[in-house]
């Protein structure tokens, strides 16, 4: 939004021949473009192309259980989704998923439903073993699970959903949650490969999200040049928040991200984020 504003201001200043304003606008535009271009340009592929199995993972924030279950299940079948990470899962939405037939495609699950915003669930096509829930400040526990992926081995998936940074107390909780997230263990060959997936309530512009990337995580959307594709807008819910990218899937650097897309989710202020990736082949785990 700053880049768009700077472009309009620069053109306007140029037309009225306001030289200082043109220079300031042009400099702002150049800096903004330099920051944004990496997010819309596919990044480098892993040095050795992975030859392991393909995994398709989806993230869906259901907005207090109001996201349309039929839409989610249809996307699961149409996109051949292997893993669904859902947030703000309620008992009502779990029942709606069951009635819509989610279990036919994703029969294995670890679900922690709640009344409003703190619930979460992980559904998988492959056998799933629940792990100790991740205690994230504000919303409480979010599910974690280990999925046995044929041709690869165990894959740890942690759902992420910190409080949004809308006031001082929630911002402190949001920051502490993002700072507590682990680095990718596979980068050091220590433990199973892991994915972080969910509504981070953060864009790449936020300092603590960039700190996660500095640990070795790769934002899947940015890796495919889709880093500016919005996943949230509060405008439809009466909130003064324009479209921004808050939902992410973070992967290890040796995972090949093949495709990223989003889908409308009626009843929610988020879009579904769908990521298709190629994992390396199975390796010994220390």
PDB file of C-alpha atoms in Angstrom:
ATOM      1  CA  UNK A   1       0.000   0.000   0.000  1.00  0.00           C
ATOM      2  CA  UNK A   2       2.903   2.361   0.648  1.00  0.00           C
ATOM      3  CA  UNK A   3       4.332   1.546  -2.788  1.00  0.00           C
ATOM      4  CA  UNK A   4       1.005   2.278  -4.486  1.00  0.00           C
ATOM      5  CA  UNK A   5       0.686   5.532  -2.552  1.00  0.00           C
ATOM      6  CA  UNK A   6       4.254   6.498  -3.393  1.00  0.00           C
ATOM      7  CA  UNK A   7       3.651   5.799  -7.087  1.00  0.00           C
ATOM      8  CA  UNK A   8       0.533   7.998  -7.155  1.00  0.00           C
ATOM      9  CA  UNK A   9       2.293  10.762  -5.222  1.00  0.00           C
ATOM     10  CA  UNK A  10       5.340  10.625  -7.512  1.00  0.00           C
ATOM     11  CA  UNK A  11       3.236  10.879 -10.654  1.00  0.00           C
ATOM     12  CA  UNK A  12       1.250  13.761  -9.172  1.00  0.00           C
ATOM     13  CA  UNK A  13       4.363  15.619  -8.077  1.00  0.00           C
ATOM     14  CA  UNK A  14       5.921  15.099 -11.504  1.00  0.00           C
ATOM     15  CA  UNK A  15       2.880  16.490 -13.268  1.00  0.00           C
ATOM     16  CA  UNK A  16       2.953  19.706 -11.187  1.00  0.00           C
ATOM     17  CA  UNK A  17       6.767  19.866 -11.477  1.00  0.00           C
ATOM     18  CA  UNK A  18       7.346  19.728  -7.725  1.00  0.00           C
ATOM     19  CA  UNK A  19      10.957  18.566  -7.822  1.00  0.00           C
ATOM     20  CA  UNK A  20      11.616  17.886  -4.095  1.00  0.00           C
ATOM     21  CA  UNK A  21       8.350  15.975  -3.726  1.00  0.00           C
ATOM     22  CA  UNK A  22       9.096  13.995  -6.889  1.00  0.00           C
ATOM     23  CA  UNK A  23      12.511  13.008  -5.545  1.00  0.00           C
ATOM     24  CA  UNK A  24      11.119  11.932  -2.170  1.00  0.00           C
ATOM     25  CA  UNK A  25       8.286   9.981  -3.795  1.00  0.00           C
ATOM     26  CA  UNK A  26      10.651   8.352  -6.265  1.00  0.00           C
ATOM     27  CA  UNK A  27      13.048   7.306  -3.506  1.00  0.00           C
ATOM     28  CA  UNK A  28      10.198   5.870  -1.434  1.00  0.00           C
ATOM     29  CA  UNK A  29       8.911   4.015  -4.475  1.00  0.00           C
ATOM     30  CA  UNK A  30      12.331   2.559  -5.262  1.00  0.00           C
ATOM     31  CA  UNK A  31      12.901   1.369  -1.680  1.00  0.00           C
ATOM     32  CA  UNK A  32       9.432  -0.147  -1.516  1.00  0.00           C
ATOM     33  CA  UNK A  33       9.847  -1.997  -4.785  1.00  0.00           C
ATOM     34  CA  UNK A  34      13.207  -3.360  -3.673  1.00  0.00           C
ATOM     35  CA  UNK A  35      11.534  -4.780  -0.551  1.00  0.00           C
ATOM     36  CA  UNK A  36       8.500  -6.209  -2.323  1.00  0.00           C
ATOM     37  CA  UNK A  37       9.974  -7.691  -5.498  1.00  0.00           C
ATOM     38  CA  UNK A  38      11.447 -10.761  -3.721  1.00  0.00           C
ATOM     39  CA  UNK A  39       7.922 -11.670  -2.598  1.00  0.00           C
ATOM     40  CA  UNK A  40       6.524 -11.697  -6.125  1.00  0.00           C
ATOM     41  CA  UNK A  41       9.530 -13.391  -7.749  1.00  0.00           C
ATOM     42  CA  UNK A  42       9.987 -17.159  -7.298  1.00  0.00           C
ATOM     43  CA  UNK A  43      12.990 -17.823  -5.107  1.00  0.00           C
ATOM     44  CA  UNK A  44      15.807 -20.287  -5.807  1.00  0.00           C
ATOM     45  CA  UNK A  45      14.936 -23.975  -5.728  1.00  0.00           C
ATOM     46  CA  UNK A  46      16.754 -26.317  -3.337  1.00  0.00           C
ATOM     47  CA  UNK A  47      20.234 -27.165  -4.541  1.00  0.00           C
ATOM     48  CA  UNK A  48      19.261 -30.779  -5.129  1.00  0.00           C
ATOM     49  CA  UNK A  49      15.709 -31.207  -6.434  1.00  0.00           C
ATOM     50  CA  UNK A  50      13.707 -33.284  -3.933  1.00  0.00           C
ATOM     51  CA  UNK A  51      12.599 -36.659  -5.259  1.00  0.00           C
ATOM     52  CA  UNK A  52      10.345 -37.596  -2.350  1.00  0.00           C
ATOM     53  CA  UNK A  53       6.564 -37.569  -2.043  1.00  0.00           C
ATOM     54  CA  UNK A  54       4.290 -34.660  -2.837  1.00  0.00           C
ATOM     55  CA  UNK A  55       2.263 -33.220   0.034  1.00  0.00           C
ATOM     56  CA  UNK A  56      -0.580 -30.717  -0.289  1.00  0.00           C
ATOM     57  CA  UNK A  57      -1.399 -28.758   2.858  1.00  0.00           C
ATOM     58  CA  UNK A  58      -4.216 -26.276   3.420  1.00  0.00           C
ATOM     59  CA  UNK A  59      -4.743 -23.648   6.122  1.00  0.00           C
ATOM     60  CA  UNK A  60      -8.273 -22.484   6.927  1.00  0.00           C
ATOM     61  CA  UNK A  61      -9.260 -19.981   9.627  1.00  0.00           C
ATOM     62  CA  UNK A  62     -12.966 -20.666  10.240  1.00  0.00           C
ATOM     63  CA  UNK A  63     -13.716 -17.383  12.055  1.00  0.00           C
ATOM     64  CA  UNK A  64     -15.216 -18.759  15.268  1.00  0.00           C
ATOM     65  CA  UNK A  65     -16.462 -21.847  13.459  1.00  0.00           C
ATOM     66  CA  UNK A  66     -18.468 -19.922  10.848  1.00  0.00           C
ATOM     67  CA  UNK A  67     -16.378 -20.910   7.811  1.00  0.00           C
ATOM     68  CA  UNK A  68     -18.430 -23.016   5.414  1.00  0.00           C
ATOM     69  CA  UNK A  69     -17.539 -26.671   5.961  1.00  0.00           C
ATOM     70  CA  UNK A  70     -18.843 -27.772   2.555  1.00  0.00           C
ATOM     71  CA  UNK A  71     -16.518 -25.299   0.792  1.00  0.00           C
ATOM     72  CA  UNK A  72     -13.547 -26.611   2.777  1.00  0.00           C
ATOM     73  CA  UNK A  73     -14.364 -30.246   2.058  1.00  0.00           C
ATOM     74  CA  UNK A  74     -14.935 -29.549  -1.642  1.00  0.00           C
ATOM     75  CA  UNK A  75     -11.510 -27.880  -1.790  1.00  0.00           C
ATOM     76  CA  UNK A  76      -9.963 -30.845   0.025  1.00  0.00           C
ATOM     77  CA  UNK A  77     -11.248 -33.210  -2.683  1.00  0.00           C
ATOM     78  CA  UNK A  78     -10.680 -30.883  -5.663  1.00  0.00           C
ATOM     79  CA  UNK A  79      -7.110 -29.985  -4.683  1.00  0.00           C
ATOM     80  CA  UNK A  80      -6.244 -33.498  -3.416  1.00  0.00           C
ATOM     81  CA  UNK A  81      -5.275 -32.016  -0.049  1.00  0.00           C
ATOM     82  CA  UNK A  82      -3.295 -34.333   2.236  1.00  0.00           C
ATOM     83  CA  UNK A  83      -3.272 -32.202   5.395  1.00  0.00           C
ATOM     84  CA  UNK A  84      -5.765 -29.605   6.618  1.00  0.00           C
ATOM     85  CA  UNK A  85      -4.825 -27.210   9.417  1.00  0.00           C
ATOM     86  CA  UNK A  86      -7.968 -25.449  10.614  1.00  0.00           C
ATOM     87  CA  UNK A  87      -8.138 -22.648  13.178  1.00  0.00           C
ATOM     88  CA  UNK A  88     -10.966 -21.244  15.272  1.00  0.00           C
ATOM     89  CA  UNK A  89     -12.523 -24.703  15.262  1.00  0.00           C
ATOM     90  CA  UNK A  90     -15.676 -25.202  17.335  1.00  0.00           C
ATOM     91  CA  UNK A  91     -17.673 -28.334  18.163  1.00  0.00           C
ATOM     92  CA  UNK A  92     -20.235 -27.113  15.636  1.00  0.00           C
ATOM     93  CA  UNK A  93     -17.630 -26.888  12.869  1.00  0.00           C
ATOM     94  CA  UNK A  94     -16.295 -30.367  13.725  1.00  0.00           C
ATOM     95  CA  UNK A  95     -19.827 -31.743  13.306  1.00  0.00           C
ATOM     96  CA  UNK A  96     -20.216 -29.807  10.038  1.00  0.00           C
ATOM     97  CA  UNK A  97     -16.957 -31.275   8.720  1.00  0.00           C
ATOM     98  CA  UNK A  98     -18.153 -34.768   9.591  1.00  0.00           C
ATOM     99  CA  UNK A  99     -21.498 -34.238   7.863  1.00  0.00           C
ATOM    100  CA  UNK A 100     -19.747 -32.824   4.775  1.00  0.00           C
ATOM    101  CA  UNK A 101     -17.583 -35.941   4.516  1.00  0.00           C
ATOM    102  CA  UNK A 102     -14.152 -34.620   5.501  1.00  0.00           C
ATOM    103  CA  UNK A 103     -13.250 -37.976   7.053  1.00  0.00           C
ATOM    104  CA  UNK A 104     -13.573 -39.775   3.715  1.00  0.00           C
ATOM    105  CA  UNK A 105     -10.506 -37.957   2.390  1.00  0.00           C
ATOM    106  CA  UNK A 106      -8.745 -37.100   5.677  1.00  0.00           C
ATOM    107  CA  UNK A 107      -9.609 -39.870   8.161  1.00  0.00           C
ATOM    108  CA  UNK A 108      -6.897 -39.120  10.751  1.00  0.00           C
ATOM    109  CA  UNK A 109      -7.242 -36.101  13.037  1.00  0.00           C
ATOM    110  CA  UNK A 110      -6.021 -34.279  16.123  1.00  0.00           C
ATOM    111  CA  UNK A 111      -8.625 -31.707  17.140  1.00  0.00           C
ATOM    112  CA  UNK A 112      -8.874 -29.239  20.042  1.00  0.00           C
ATOM    113  CA  UNK A 113     -12.231 -27.501  19.531  1.00  0.00           C
ATOM    114  CA  UNK A 114     -13.378 -24.525  21.573  1.00  0.00           C
ATOM    115  CA  UNK A 115     -16.387 -22.236  21.824  1.00  0.00           C
ATOM    116  CA  UNK A 116     -14.963 -19.282  19.886  1.00  0.00           C
ATOM    117  CA  UNK A 117     -11.488 -18.445  18.544  1.00  0.00           C
ATOM    118  CA  UNK A 118      -9.033 -20.665  20.382  1.00  0.00           C
ATOM    119  CA  UNK A 119      -9.793 -24.057  18.830  1.00  0.00           C
ATOM    120  CA  UNK A 120      -7.763 -25.823  16.194  1.00  0.00           C
ATOM    121  CA  UNK A 121      -7.457 -29.082  14.340  1.00  0.00           C
ATOM    122  CA  UNK A 122      -5.177 -31.065  12.044  1.00  0.00           C
ATOM    123  CA  UNK A 123      -6.737 -33.578   9.636  1.00  0.00           C
ATOM    124  CA  UNK A 124      -4.547 -35.923   7.578  1.00  0.00           C
ATOM    125  CA  UNK A 125      -4.812 -38.479   4.779  1.00  0.00           C
ATOM    126  CA  UNK A 126      -1.861 -40.371   6.269  1.00  0.00           C
ATOM    127  CA  UNK A 127      -1.637 -41.902   9.764  1.00  0.00           C
ATOM    128  CA  UNK A 128      -1.315 -39.201  12.399  1.00  0.00           C
ATOM    129  CA  UNK A 129       0.041 -39.242  15.925  1.00  0.00           C
ATOM    130  CA  UNK A 130      -0.944 -36.295  18.171  1.00  0.00           C
ATOM    131  CA  UNK A 131       1.926 -34.583  19.934  1.00  0.00           C
ATOM    132  CA  UNK A 132       1.843 -32.396  23.012  1.00  0.00           C
ATOM    133  CA  UNK A 133      -0.182 -29.291  22.050  1.00  0.00           C
ATOM    134  CA  UNK A 134       1.803 -26.111  21.540  1.00  0.00           C
ATOM    135  CA  UNK A 135       0.992 -23.673  24.345  1.00  0.00           C
ATOM    136  CA  UNK A 136       0.632 -20.320  22.614  1.00  0.00           C
ATOM    137  CA  UNK A 137      -0.193 -17.270  24.653  1.00  0.00           C
ATOM    138  CA  UNK A 138      -3.641 -15.780  24.384  1.00  0.00           C
ATOM    139  CA  UNK A 139      -5.520 -18.410  22.393  1.00  0.00           C
ATOM    140  CA  UNK A 140      -4.168 -21.270  24.499  1.00  0.00           C
ATOM    141  CA  UNK A 141      -3.147 -24.654  23.145  1.00  0.00           C
ATOM    142  CA  UNK A 142      -3.013 -25.364  19.420  1.00  0.00           C
ATOM    143  CA  UNK A 143      -2.667 -28.883  18.004  1.00  0.00           C
ATOM    144  CA  UNK A 144       0.598 -30.466  16.958  1.00  0.00           C
ATOM    145  CA  UNK A 145       0.932 -33.835  15.265  1.00  0.00           C
ATOM    146  CA  UNK A 146       3.383 -36.179  13.599  1.00  0.00           C
ATOM    147  CA  UNK A 147       2.250 -37.538  10.238  1.00  0.00           C
ATOM    148  CA  UNK A 148       3.811 -40.632   8.709  1.00  0.00           C
ATOM    149  CA  UNK A 149       4.300 -39.712   5.056  1.00  0.00           C
ATOM    150  CA  UNK A 150       5.036 -42.725   2.805  1.00  0.00           C
ATOM    151  CA  UNK A 151       8.386 -42.350   1.113  1.00  0.00           C
ATOM    152  CA  UNK A 152       9.532 -39.705   3.556  1.00  0.00           C
ATOM    153  CA  UNK A 153       8.913 -40.735   7.142  1.00  0.00           C
ATOM    154  CA  UNK A 154       7.679 -38.649  10.088  1.00  0.00           C
ATOM    155  CA  UNK A 155       6.625 -35.059   9.438  1.00  0.00           C
ATOM    156  CA  UNK A 156       5.865 -32.816  12.416  1.00  0.00           C
ATOM    157  CA  UNK A 157       3.181 -30.180  11.861  1.00  0.00           C
ATOM    158  CA  UNK A 158       2.497 -27.398  14.355  1.00  0.00           C
ATOM    159  CA  UNK A 159      -0.601 -25.228  14.034  1.00  0.00           C
ATOM    160  CA  UNK A 160       0.125 -21.562  14.754  1.00  0.00           C
ATOM    161  CA  UNK A 161      -2.387 -18.937  15.887  1.00  0.00           C
ATOM    162  CA  UNK A 162      -1.148 -16.104  18.121  1.00  0.00           C
ATOM    163  CA  UNK A 163      -3.364 -13.251  19.247  1.00  0.00           C
ATOM    164  CA  UNK A 164      -3.512 -10.333  16.779  1.00  0.00           C
ATOM    165  CA  UNK A 165      -1.388  -7.317  17.815  1.00  0.00           C
ATOM    166  CA  UNK A 166      -4.296  -4.890  18.248  1.00  0.00           C
ATOM    167  CA  UNK A 167      -3.422  -3.470  21.683  1.00  0.00           C
ATOM    168  CA  UNK A 168      -0.439  -3.384  24.008  1.00  0.00           C
ATOM    169  CA  UNK A 169      -1.229  -6.579  25.945  1.00  0.00           C
ATOM    170  CA  UNK A 170      -2.131  -8.599  22.863  1.00  0.00           C
ATOM    171  CA  UNK A 171       0.912  -7.283  21.004  1.00  0.00           C
ATOM    172  CA  UNK A 172       3.132  -8.494  23.841  1.00  0.00           C
ATOM    173  CA  UNK A 173       1.475 -11.935  23.685  1.00  0.00           C
ATOM    174  CA  UNK A 174       1.745 -12.010  19.867  1.00  0.00           C
ATOM    175  CA  UNK A 175       5.442 -11.157  20.031  1.00  0.00           C
ATOM    176  CA  UNK A 176       6.164 -13.773  22.711  1.00  0.00           C
ATOM    177  CA  UNK A 177       4.374 -16.471  20.732  1.00  0.00           C
ATOM    178  CA  UNK A 178       6.284 -15.739  17.518  1.00  0.00           C
ATOM    179  CA  UNK A 179       9.573 -15.600  19.421  1.00  0.00           C
ATOM    180  CA  UNK A 180       8.847 -18.986  21.038  1.00  0.00           C
ATOM    181  CA  UNK A 181       8.397 -20.850  17.749  1.00  0.00           C
ATOM    182  CA  UNK A 182      11.245 -23.324  17.081  1.00  0.00           C
ATOM    183  CA  UNK A 183      13.776 -23.281  14.255  1.00  0.00           C
ATOM    184  CA  UNK A 184      13.506 -25.964  11.551  1.00  0.00           C
ATOM    185  CA  UNK A 185      15.147 -29.068  13.064  1.00  0.00           C
ATOM    186  CA  UNK A 186      15.790 -30.688   9.691  1.00  0.00           C
ATOM    187  CA  UNK A 187      18.150 -27.842   8.756  1.00  0.00           C
ATOM    188  CA  UNK A 188      20.633 -29.284  11.248  1.00  0.00           C
ATOM    189  CA  UNK A 189      19.686 -32.922  10.603  1.00  0.00           C
ATOM    190  CA  UNK A 190      18.235 -33.088  14.120  1.00  0.00           C
ATOM    191  CA  UNK A 191      14.838 -34.771  14.390  1.00  0.00           C
ATOM    192  CA  UNK A 192      11.924 -35.139  11.965  1.00  0.00           C
ATOM    193  CA  UNK A 193      11.216 -32.478   9.377  1.00  0.00           C
ATOM    194  CA  UNK A 194       8.695 -29.920  10.627  1.00  0.00           C
ATOM    195  CA  UNK A 195       6.180 -27.479   9.141  1.00  0.00           C
ATOM    196  CA  UNK A 196       4.614 -24.453  10.827  1.00  0.00           C
ATOM    197  CA  UNK A 197       1.194 -23.631   9.423  1.00  0.00           C
ATOM    198  CA  UNK A 198      -1.613 -21.304  10.407  1.00  0.00           C
ATOM    199  CA  UNK A 199      -2.742 -17.747  10.952  1.00  0.00           C
ATOM    200  CA  UNK A 200       0.358 -15.968  12.243  1.00  0.00           C
ATOM    201  CA  UNK A 201      -1.473 -12.611  12.426  1.00  0.00           C
ATOM    202  CA  UNK A 202       1.703 -11.260  10.841  1.00  0.00           C
ATOM    203  CA  UNK A 203       3.000 -10.340   7.413  1.00  0.00           C
ATOM    204  CA  UNK A 204       6.609 -10.486   6.248  1.00  0.00           C
ATOM    205  CA  UNK A 205       6.733  -6.775   7.101  1.00  0.00           C
ATOM    206  CA  UNK A 206       6.574  -7.621  10.811  1.00  0.00           C
ATOM    207  CA  UNK A 207       9.910  -7.840  12.583  1.00  0.00           C
ATOM    208  CA  UNK A 208       9.195 -11.033  14.532  1.00  0.00           C
ATOM    209  CA  UNK A 209       7.959 -12.896  11.480  1.00  0.00           C
ATOM    210  CA  UNK A 210      11.151 -11.968   9.641  1.00  0.00           C
ATOM    211  CA  UNK A 211      13.060 -13.258  12.680  1.00  0.00           C
ATOM    212  CA  UNK A 212      11.462 -16.664  12.026  1.00  0.00           C
ATOM    213  CA  UNK A 213      12.719 -16.570   8.448  1.00  0.00           C
ATOM    214  CA  UNK A 214      16.182 -15.695   9.761  1.00  0.00           C
ATOM    215  CA  UNK A 215      16.113 -18.982  11.737  1.00  0.00           C
ATOM    216  CA  UNK A 216      16.011 -20.877   8.438  1.00  0.00           C
ATOM    217  CA  UNK A 217      12.275 -21.127   7.732  1.00  0.00           C
ATOM    218  CA  UNK A 218      11.058 -20.428   4.196  1.00  0.00           C
ATOM    219  CA  UNK A 219       7.676 -18.812   3.592  1.00  0.00           C
ATOM    220  CA  UNK A 220       6.053 -21.110   1.032  1.00  0.00           C
ATOM    221  CA  UNK A 221       4.053 -18.380  -0.721  1.00  0.00           C
ATOM    222  CA  UNK A 222       7.037 -16.047  -1.052  1.00  0.00           C
ATOM    223  CA  UNK A 223       9.124 -18.946  -2.377  1.00  0.00           C
ATOM    224  CA  UNK A 224       6.677 -19.255  -5.292  1.00  0.00           C
ATOM    225  CA  UNK A 225       6.353 -15.520  -5.926  1.00  0.00           C
ATOM    226  CA  UNK A 226       2.947 -15.356  -4.189  1.00  0.00           C
ATOM    227  CA  UNK A 227       4.114 -13.560  -1.081  1.00  0.00           C
ATOM    228  CA  UNK A 228       1.689 -10.644  -1.570  1.00  0.00           C
ATOM    229  CA  UNK A 229      -1.379 -12.782  -2.231  1.00  0.00           C
ATOM    230  CA  UNK A 230      -3.811 -11.677   0.522  1.00  0.00           C
ATOM    231  CA  UNK A 231      -5.353 -14.222   2.882  1.00  0.00           C
ATOM    232  CA  UNK A 232      -7.303 -11.892   5.202  1.00  0.00           C
ATOM    233  CA  UNK A 233      -9.506  -8.838   4.980  1.00  0.00           C
ATOM    234  CA  UNK A 234     -11.521  -7.381   7.827  1.00  0.00           C
ATOM    235  CA  UNK A 235     -13.501  -5.068   5.564  1.00  0.00           C
ATOM    236  CA  UNK A 236     -16.261  -7.595   5.013  1.00  0.00           C
ATOM    237  CA  UNK A 237     -16.556  -8.099   8.773  1.00  0.00           C
ATOM    238  CA  UNK A 238     -16.783  -4.376   9.480  1.00  0.00           C
ATOM    239  CA  UNK A 239     -13.135  -4.066  10.529  1.00  0.00           C
ATOM    240  CA  UNK A 240     -10.872  -1.365   9.041  1.00  0.00           C
ATOM    241  CA  UNK A 241      -8.282  -3.870   7.804  1.00  0.00           C
ATOM    242  CA  UNK A 242      -7.650  -4.049   4.032  1.00  0.00           C
ATOM    243  CA  UNK A 243      -6.491  -7.294   2.377  1.00  0.00           C
ATOM    244  CA  UNK A 244      -3.196  -8.505   3.868  1.00  0.00           C
ATOM    245  CA  UNK A 245      -1.221 -11.757   4.018  1.00  0.00           C
ATOM    246  CA  UNK A 246      -1.534 -13.230   7.524  1.00  0.00           C
ATOM    247  CA  UNK A 247      -1.755 -16.983   6.857  1.00  0.00           C
ATOM    248  CA  UNK A 248       1.468 -18.827   6.131  1.00  0.00           C
ATOM    249  CA  UNK A 249       3.060 -22.233   5.715  1.00  0.00           C
ATOM    250  CA  UNK A 250       6.716 -22.258   6.743  1.00  0.00           C
ATOM    251  CA  UNK A 251       8.912 -25.037   5.357  1.00  0.00           C
ATOM    252  CA  UNK A 252      12.532 -26.117   5.530  1.00  0.00           C
ATOM    253  CA  UNK A 253      14.935 -24.859   2.862  1.00  0.00           C
ATOM    254  CA  UNK A 254      15.278 -28.283   1.214  1.00  0.00           C
ATOM    255  CA  UNK A 255      11.536 -28.557   0.533  1.00  0.00           C
ATOM    256  CA  UNK A 256      10.452 -27.643  -2.996  1.00  0.00           C
ATOM    257  CA  UNK A 257       7.310 -25.483  -3.077  1.00  0.00           C
ATOM    258  CA  UNK A 258       5.579 -26.309  -6.364  1.00  0.00           C
ATOM    259  CA  UNK A 259       2.348 -24.309  -6.222  1.00  0.00           C
ATOM    260  CA  UNK A 260       0.486 -21.879  -3.956  1.00  0.00           C
ATOM    261  CA  UNK A 261      -3.100 -20.735  -4.270  1.00  0.00           C
ATOM    262  CA  UNK A 262      -5.943 -19.326  -2.171  1.00  0.00           C
ATOM    263  CA  UNK A 263      -9.690 -19.963  -2.193  1.00  0.00           C
ATOM    264  CA  UNK A 264     -12.642 -17.976  -0.907  1.00  0.00           C
ATOM    265  CA  UNK A 265     -14.138 -19.335   2.311  1.00  0.00           C
ATOM    266  CA  UNK A 266     -17.717 -18.127   2.852  1.00  0.00           C
ATOM    267  CA  UNK A 267     -18.455 -17.262   6.477  1.00  0.00           C
ATOM    268  CA  UNK A 268     -14.834 -16.414   7.247  1.00  0.00           C
ATOM    269  CA  UNK A 269     -12.732 -13.263   6.943  1.00  0.00           C
ATOM    270  CA  UNK A 270      -9.824 -15.435   5.746  1.00  0.00           C
ATOM    271  CA  UNK A 271      -9.208 -17.230   2.476  1.00  0.00           C
ATOM    272  CA  UNK A 272      -7.974 -20.814   2.434  1.00  0.00           C
ATOM    273  CA  UNK A 273      -4.247 -21.070   1.729  1.00  0.00           C
ATOM    274  CA  UNK A 274      -3.264 -24.182  -0.232  1.00  0.00           C
ATOM    275  CA  UNK A 275       0.387 -25.190  -0.722  1.00  0.00           C
ATOM    276  CA  UNK A 276       1.674 -28.081  -2.837  1.00  0.00           C
ATOM    277  CA  UNK A 277       5.225 -29.134  -1.984  1.00  0.00           C
ATOM    278  CA  UNK A 278       7.728 -31.858  -2.738  1.00  0.00           C
ATOM    279  CA  UNK A 279       9.575 -33.388   0.235  1.00  0.00           C
ATOM    280  CA  UNK A 280      13.016 -34.966   0.152  1.00  0.00           C
ATOM    281  CA  UNK A 281      13.182 -38.742   0.375  1.00  0.00           C
ATOM    282  CA  UNK A 282      13.286 -40.445   3.736  1.00  0.00           C
ATOM    283  CA  UNK A 283      16.460 -40.023   5.748  1.00  0.00           C
ATOM    284  CA  UNK A 284      17.653 -41.413   9.092  1.00  0.00           C
ATOM    285  CA  UNK A 285      16.494 -39.351  12.072  1.00  0.00           C
ATOM    286  CA  UNK A 286      18.931 -38.832  14.919  1.00  0.00           C
TER     287      UNK A 286
END
